[in-house]
Amino acid sequence: MSKSLGNFITIRDVLADWPGEVARFNMLKTHYRQPIDWTAAAMRESKRELDRWYPIAKQYADSEAMLSPEFEAVLCDDLNTPEAITHLRRLYSEALDGVAFAGARLAACGRLLGLFQHDLGAWNGWRPASAGIDELAVQRLINARIEARNSKNWAESDRIRDELVAMGIQLMDSKDPATGELSTRWEVKL
């Protein structure tokens, strides 16, 4: 990481766009001896995974569950947080299958890692600050992409699509049934 190369980011920059819990989870997915992936895609994936876990963790938030021994063992093994996250994923899957004890342990283990600190309503209502995307600029790029596709300039069309994806925009193409013309809807992808 080098400030002169432009691939340097401070935790303050991350926290300007993401809740601390998402940043924490993103860090925990990487062993402390390895470099952390601070890309927007990694942060969005961390947020999506927490979004899936939050309802179950909050459902069992008041339970008196103990930490699972496997979870404790991987943390005692050189603070192996990536393996601890893998264990949380297993607990989540078991909870989805109706194993209440797994949901209670998911909540307990997650709390130890500093997760599930918000109430569910506040968590679901959060959107990244970077979601304030310039809609006019996005629409201009989409129009340019449609024009490139109509003139069969596939390279330019792909370049524009990749630029939009890098901005966190998800495109949904369809043909207008009446005219047969390409129409594109978009949304900010978290």
mmCIF file of C-alpha atoms in Angstrom:
data_model
loop_
_atom_site.group_PDB
_atom_site.id
_atom_site.type_symbol
_atom_site.label_atom_id
_atom_site.label_comp_id
_atom_site.label_asym_id
_atom_site.label_seq_id
_atom_site.Cartn_x
_atom_site.Cartn_y
_atom_site.Cartn_z
ATOM 1 C CA MET A 1 0.000 0.000 0.000
ATOM 2 C CA SER A 2 1.417 3.349 -0.953
ATOM 3 C CA LYS A 3 -0.039 6.819 -0.729
ATOM 4 C CA SER A 4 1.908 7.900 -3.841
ATOM 5 C CA LEU A 5 0.394 5.041 -5.868
ATOM 6 C CA GLY A 6 -3.111 6.024 -4.833
ATOM 7 C CA ASN A 7 -3.950 2.664 -3.279
ATOM 8 C CA PHE A 8 -3.883 3.967 0.289
ATOM 9 C CA ILE A 9 -7.042 4.322 2.339
ATOM 10 C CA THR A 10 -7.478 5.314 5.954
ATOM 11 C CA ILE A 11 -9.993 3.849 8.345
ATOM 12 C CA ARG A 12 -11.519 7.333 8.533
ATOM 13 C CA ASP A 13 -12.202 7.124 4.758
ATOM 14 C CA VAL A 14 -13.838 3.721 5.197
ATOM 15 C CA LEU A 15 -15.989 4.900 8.108
ATOM 16 C CA ALA A 16 -17.177 7.886 6.089
ATOM 17 C CA ASP A 17 -18.946 5.463 3.739
ATOM 18 C CA TRP A 18 -19.624 2.371 5.860
ATOM 19 C CA PRO A 19 -20.801 1.585 9.392
ATOM 20 C CA GLY A 20 -18.061 0.470 11.768
ATOM 21 C CA GLU A 21 -19.618 -2.964 12.015
ATOM 22 C CA VAL A 22 -19.225 -3.570 8.279
ATOM 23 C CA ALA A 23 -15.587 -2.414 8.424
ATOM 24 C CA ARG A 24 -14.981 -4.659 11.449
ATOM 25 C CA PHE A 25 -16.550 -7.671 9.718
ATOM 26 C CA ASN A 26 -14.540 -7.017 6.565
ATOM 27 C CA MET A 27 -11.336 -6.961 8.662
ATOM 28 C CA LEU A 28 -12.282 -10.115 10.552
ATOM 29 C CA LYS A 29 -12.683 -12.055 7.295
ATOM 30 C CA THR A 30 -8.910 -11.703 6.797
ATOM 31 C CA HIS A 31 -6.259 -13.145 9.119
ATOM 32 C CA TYR A 32 -4.410 -10.391 10.949
ATOM 33 C CA ARG A 33 -1.138 -11.368 9.221
ATOM 34 C CA GLN A 34 -2.583 -10.849 5.732
ATOM 35 C CA PRO A 35 -3.456 -7.667 3.806
ATOM 36 C CA ILE A 36 -7.113 -6.650 4.014
ATOM 37 C CA ASP A 37 -9.262 -6.213 0.909
ATOM 38 C CA TRP A 38 -10.725 -2.711 1.236
ATOM 39 C CA THR A 39 -12.436 -2.622 -2.137
ATOM 40 C CA ALA A 40 -16.007 -1.375 -2.463
ATOM 41 C CA ALA A 41 -16.991 -4.856 -3.662
ATOM 42 C CA ALA A 42 -15.560 -6.455 -0.501
ATOM 43 C CA MET A 43 -17.388 -3.948 1.675
ATOM 44 C CA ARG A 44 -20.673 -4.524 -0.180
ATOM 45 C CA GLU A 45 -20.279 -8.282 0.256
ATOM 46 C CA SER A 46 -19.600 -7.849 3.980
ATOM 47 C CA LYS A 47 -22.732 -5.697 4.288
ATOM 48 C CA ARG A 48 -24.833 -8.238 2.345
ATOM 49 C CA GLU A 49 -23.646 -11.098 4.537
ATOM 50 C CA LEU A 50 -24.442 -9.183 7.716
ATOM 51 C CA ASP A 51 -27.832 -8.251 6.226
ATOM 52 C CA ARG A 52 -28.636 -11.972 5.948
ATOM 53 C CA TRP A 53 -27.435 -12.783 9.479
ATOM 54 C CA TYR A 54 -28.946 -9.845 11.338
ATOM 55 C CA PRO A 55 -32.605 -11.028 11.498
ATOM 56 C CA ILE A 56 -31.635 -14.408 12.940
ATOM 57 C CA ALA A 57 -29.101 -12.923 15.360
ATOM 58 C CA LYS A 58 -31.676 -10.412 16.579
ATOM 59 C CA GLN A 59 -34.331 -13.127 16.903
ATOM 60 C CA TYR A 60 -32.057 -14.930 19.387
ATOM 61 C CA ALA A 61 -30.386 -11.845 20.893
ATOM 62 C CA ASP A 62 -31.858 -12.401 24.360
ATOM 63 C CA SER A 63 -30.930 -16.067 24.584
ATOM 64 C CA GLU A 64 -28.413 -17.303 27.128
ATOM 65 C CA ALA A 65 -26.428 -19.397 24.652
ATOM 66 C CA MET A 66 -22.797 -20.162 25.309
ATOM 67 C CA LEU A 67 -20.103 -19.696 22.700
ATOM 68 C CA SER A 68 -19.598 -22.816 20.664
ATOM 69 C CA PRO A 69 -16.430 -24.728 21.577
ATOM 70 C CA GLU A 70 -15.373 -24.874 17.906
ATOM 71 C CA PHE A 71 -15.628 -21.102 17.658
ATOM 72 C CA GLU A 72 -13.533 -20.607 20.774
ATOM 73 C CA ALA A 73 -10.960 -23.135 19.541
ATOM 74 C CA VAL A 74 -10.333 -21.330 16.231
ATOM 75 C CA LEU A 75 -9.987 -17.996 18.015
ATOM 76 C CA CYS A 76 -7.477 -19.547 20.422
ATOM 77 C CA ASP A 77 -5.541 -20.879 17.402
ATOM 78 C CA ASP A 78 -3.592 -17.701 16.550
ATOM 79 C CA LEU A 79 -6.773 -15.613 16.477
ATOM 80 C CA ASN A 80 -7.998 -17.343 13.313
ATOM 81 C CA THR A 81 -10.884 -14.976 12.604
ATOM 82 C CA PRO A 82 -11.442 -16.171 9.001
ATOM 83 C CA GLU A 83 -12.142 -19.662 10.342
ATOM 84 C CA ALA A 84 -14.343 -18.141 13.063
ATOM 85 C CA ILE A 85 -16.381 -16.422 10.313
ATOM 86 C CA THR A 86 -16.642 -19.772 8.513
ATOM 87 C CA HIS A 87 -18.037 -21.218 11.747
ATOM 88 C CA LEU A 88 -20.587 -18.359 11.917
ATOM 89 C CA ARG A 89 -21.648 -19.219 8.366
ATOM 90 C CA ARG A 90 -22.277 -22.825 9.435
ATOM 91 C CA LEU A 91 -24.303 -21.648 12.430
ATOM 92 C CA TYR A 92 -26.347 -19.385 10.140
ATOM 93 C CA SER A 93 -27.083 -22.298 7.768
ATOM 94 C CA GLU A 94 -28.124 -24.524 10.671
ATOM 95 C CA ALA A 95 -30.351 -21.755 12.043
ATOM 96 C CA LEU A 96 -32.033 -21.474 8.637
ATOM 97 C CA ASP A 97 -32.698 -25.204 8.829
ATOM 98 C CA GLY A 98 -34.611 -24.606 12.076
ATOM 99 C CA VAL A 99 -31.946 -25.394 14.664
ATOM 100 C CA ALA A 100 -32.750 -22.762 17.306
ATOM 101 C CA PHE A 101 -29.612 -23.484 19.297
ATOM 102 C CA ALA A 102 -27.525 -22.563 16.223
ATOM 103 C CA GLY A 103 -29.288 -19.203 15.977
ATOM 104 C CA ALA A 104 -28.607 -18.500 19.643
ATOM 105 C CA ARG A 105 -24.945 -19.413 19.209
ATOM 106 C CA LEU A 106 -24.714 -17.261 16.074
ATOM 107 C CA ALA A 107 -25.919 -14.302 18.125
ATOM 108 C CA ALA A 108 -23.546 -15.048 21.034
ATOM 109 C CA CYS A 109 -20.467 -15.644 18.864
ATOM 110 C CA GLY A 110 -21.234 -12.611 16.717
ATOM 111 C CA ARG A 111 -21.578 -10.391 19.780
ATOM 112 C CA LEU A 112 -18.133 -11.505 20.962
ATOM 113 C CA LEU A 113 -16.725 -10.246 17.642
ATOM 114 C CA GLY A 114 -18.563 -6.925 17.997
ATOM 115 C CA LEU A 115 -21.321 -7.768 15.516
ATOM 116 C CA PHE A 116 -25.100 -7.337 15.804
ATOM 117 C CA GLN A 117 -24.792 -4.120 17.836
ATOM 118 C CA HIS A 118 -27.650 -2.247 16.109
ATOM 119 C CA ASP A 119 -31.362 -2.850 16.334
ATOM 120 C CA LEU A 120 -32.767 -4.466 13.213
ATOM 121 C CA GLY A 121 -34.691 -1.399 12.021
ATOM 122 C CA ALA A 122 -31.643 0.865 12.166
ATOM 123 C CA TRP A 123 -29.499 -1.750 10.463
ATOM 124 C CA ASN A 124 -31.957 -2.282 7.610
ATOM 125 C CA GLY A 125 -32.371 1.464 7.125
ATOM 126 C CA TRP A 126 -28.666 2.146 6.596
ATOM 127 C CA ARG A 127 -27.391 2.905 3.086
ATOM 128 C CA PRO A 128 -23.803 3.829 2.259
ATOM 129 C CA ALA A 129 -22.988 7.516 1.931
ATOM 130 C CA SER A 130 -21.600 6.681 -1.492
ATOM 131 C CA ALA A 131 -25.097 5.615 -2.508
ATOM 132 C CA GLY A 132 -25.668 9.301 -3.248
ATOM 133 C CA ILE A 133 -24.698 8.640 -6.853
ATOM 134 C CA ASP A 134 -25.010 11.332 -9.502
ATOM 135 C CA GLU A 135 -28.091 9.978 -11.265
ATOM 136 C CA LEU A 136 -27.654 12.318 -14.211
ATOM 137 C CA ALA A 137 -24.121 11.025 -14.844
ATOM 138 C CA VAL A 138 -25.338 7.433 -14.591
ATOM 139 C CA GLN A 139 -28.139 8.090 -17.075
ATOM 140 C CA ARG A 140 -25.691 9.735 -19.498
ATOM 141 C CA LEU A 141 -23.442 6.681 -19.332
ATOM 142 C CA ILE A 142 -26.405 4.347 -19.871
ATOM 143 C CA ASN A 143 -27.524 6.382 -22.890
ATOM 144 C CA ALA A 144 -23.983 6.248 -24.309
ATOM 145 C CA ARG A 145 -23.940 2.484 -23.736
ATOM 146 C CA ILE A 146 -27.259 2.025 -25.543
ATOM 147 C CA GLU A 147 -25.976 4.137 -28.430
ATOM 148 C CA ALA A 148 -22.779 2.029 -28.582
ATOM 149 C CA ARG A 149 -24.843 -1.180 -28.590
ATOM 150 C CA ASN A 150 -27.123 0.124 -31.340
ATOM 151 C CA SER A 151 -24.074 0.916 -33.489
ATOM 152 C CA LYS A 152 -22.637 -2.528 -32.616
ATOM 153 C CA ASN A 153 -19.595 -1.008 -30.899
ATOM 154 C CA TRP A 154 -19.367 -3.854 -28.396
ATOM 155 C CA ALA A 155 -15.997 -2.812 -26.961
ATOM 156 C CA GLU A 156 -17.292 0.647 -26.021
ATOM 157 C CA SER A 157 -20.527 -0.829 -24.689
ATOM 158 C CA ASP A 158 -18.557 -3.229 -22.472
ATOM 159 C CA ARG A 159 -16.221 -0.456 -21.308
ATOM 160 C CA ILE A 160 -19.166 1.709 -20.227
ATOM 161 C CA ARG A 161 -20.846 -1.242 -18.516
ATOM 162 C CA ASP A 162 -17.632 -1.980 -16.605
ATOM 163 C CA GLU A 163 -17.371 1.673 -15.587
ATOM 164 C CA LEU A 164 -20.925 1.587 -14.224
ATOM 165 C CA VAL A 165 -20.287 -1.667 -12.369
ATOM 166 C CA ALA A 166 -17.165 -0.120 -10.809
ATOM 167 C CA MET A 167 -19.397 2.721 -9.568
ATOM 168 C CA GLY A 168 -21.622 0.133 -7.853
ATOM 169 C CA ILE A 169 -24.396 0.293 -10.440
ATOM 170 C CA GLN A 170 -26.281 -2.846 -11.421
ATOM 171 C CA LEU A 171 -27.779 -2.768 -14.912
ATOM 172 C CA MET A 172 -30.886 -4.656 -15.999
ATOM 173 C CA ASP A 173 -31.379 -4.752 -19.764
ATOM 174 C CA SER A 174 -34.647 -5.661 -21.469
ATOM 175 C CA LYS A 175 -36.335 -5.078 -24.787
ATOM 176 C CA ASP A 176 -39.437 -2.961 -25.015
ATOM 177 C CA PRO A 177 -42.131 -5.408 -26.199
ATOM 178 C CA ALA A 178 -43.872 -2.770 -28.299
ATOM 179 C CA THR A 179 -40.865 -1.254 -30.086
ATOM 180 C CA GLY A 180 -38.184 -3.927 -29.654
ATOM 181 C CA GLU A 181 -35.745 -1.239 -28.490
ATOM 182 C CA LEU A 182 -33.277 -1.842 -25.707
ATOM 183 C CA SER A 183 -34.276 -0.376 -22.378
ATOM 184 C CA THR A 184 -32.020 -0.351 -19.322
ATOM 185 C CA ARG A 185 -32.998 -0.001 -15.701
ATOM 186 C CA TRP A 186 -30.401 0.467 -12.995
ATOM 187 C CA GLU A 187 -29.974 0.401 -9.242
ATOM 188 C CA VAL A 188 -27.206 0.930 -6.752
ATOM 189 C CA LYS A 189 -25.838 -2.436 -5.766
ATOM 190 C CA LEU A 190 -24.935 -2.844 -2.099
#
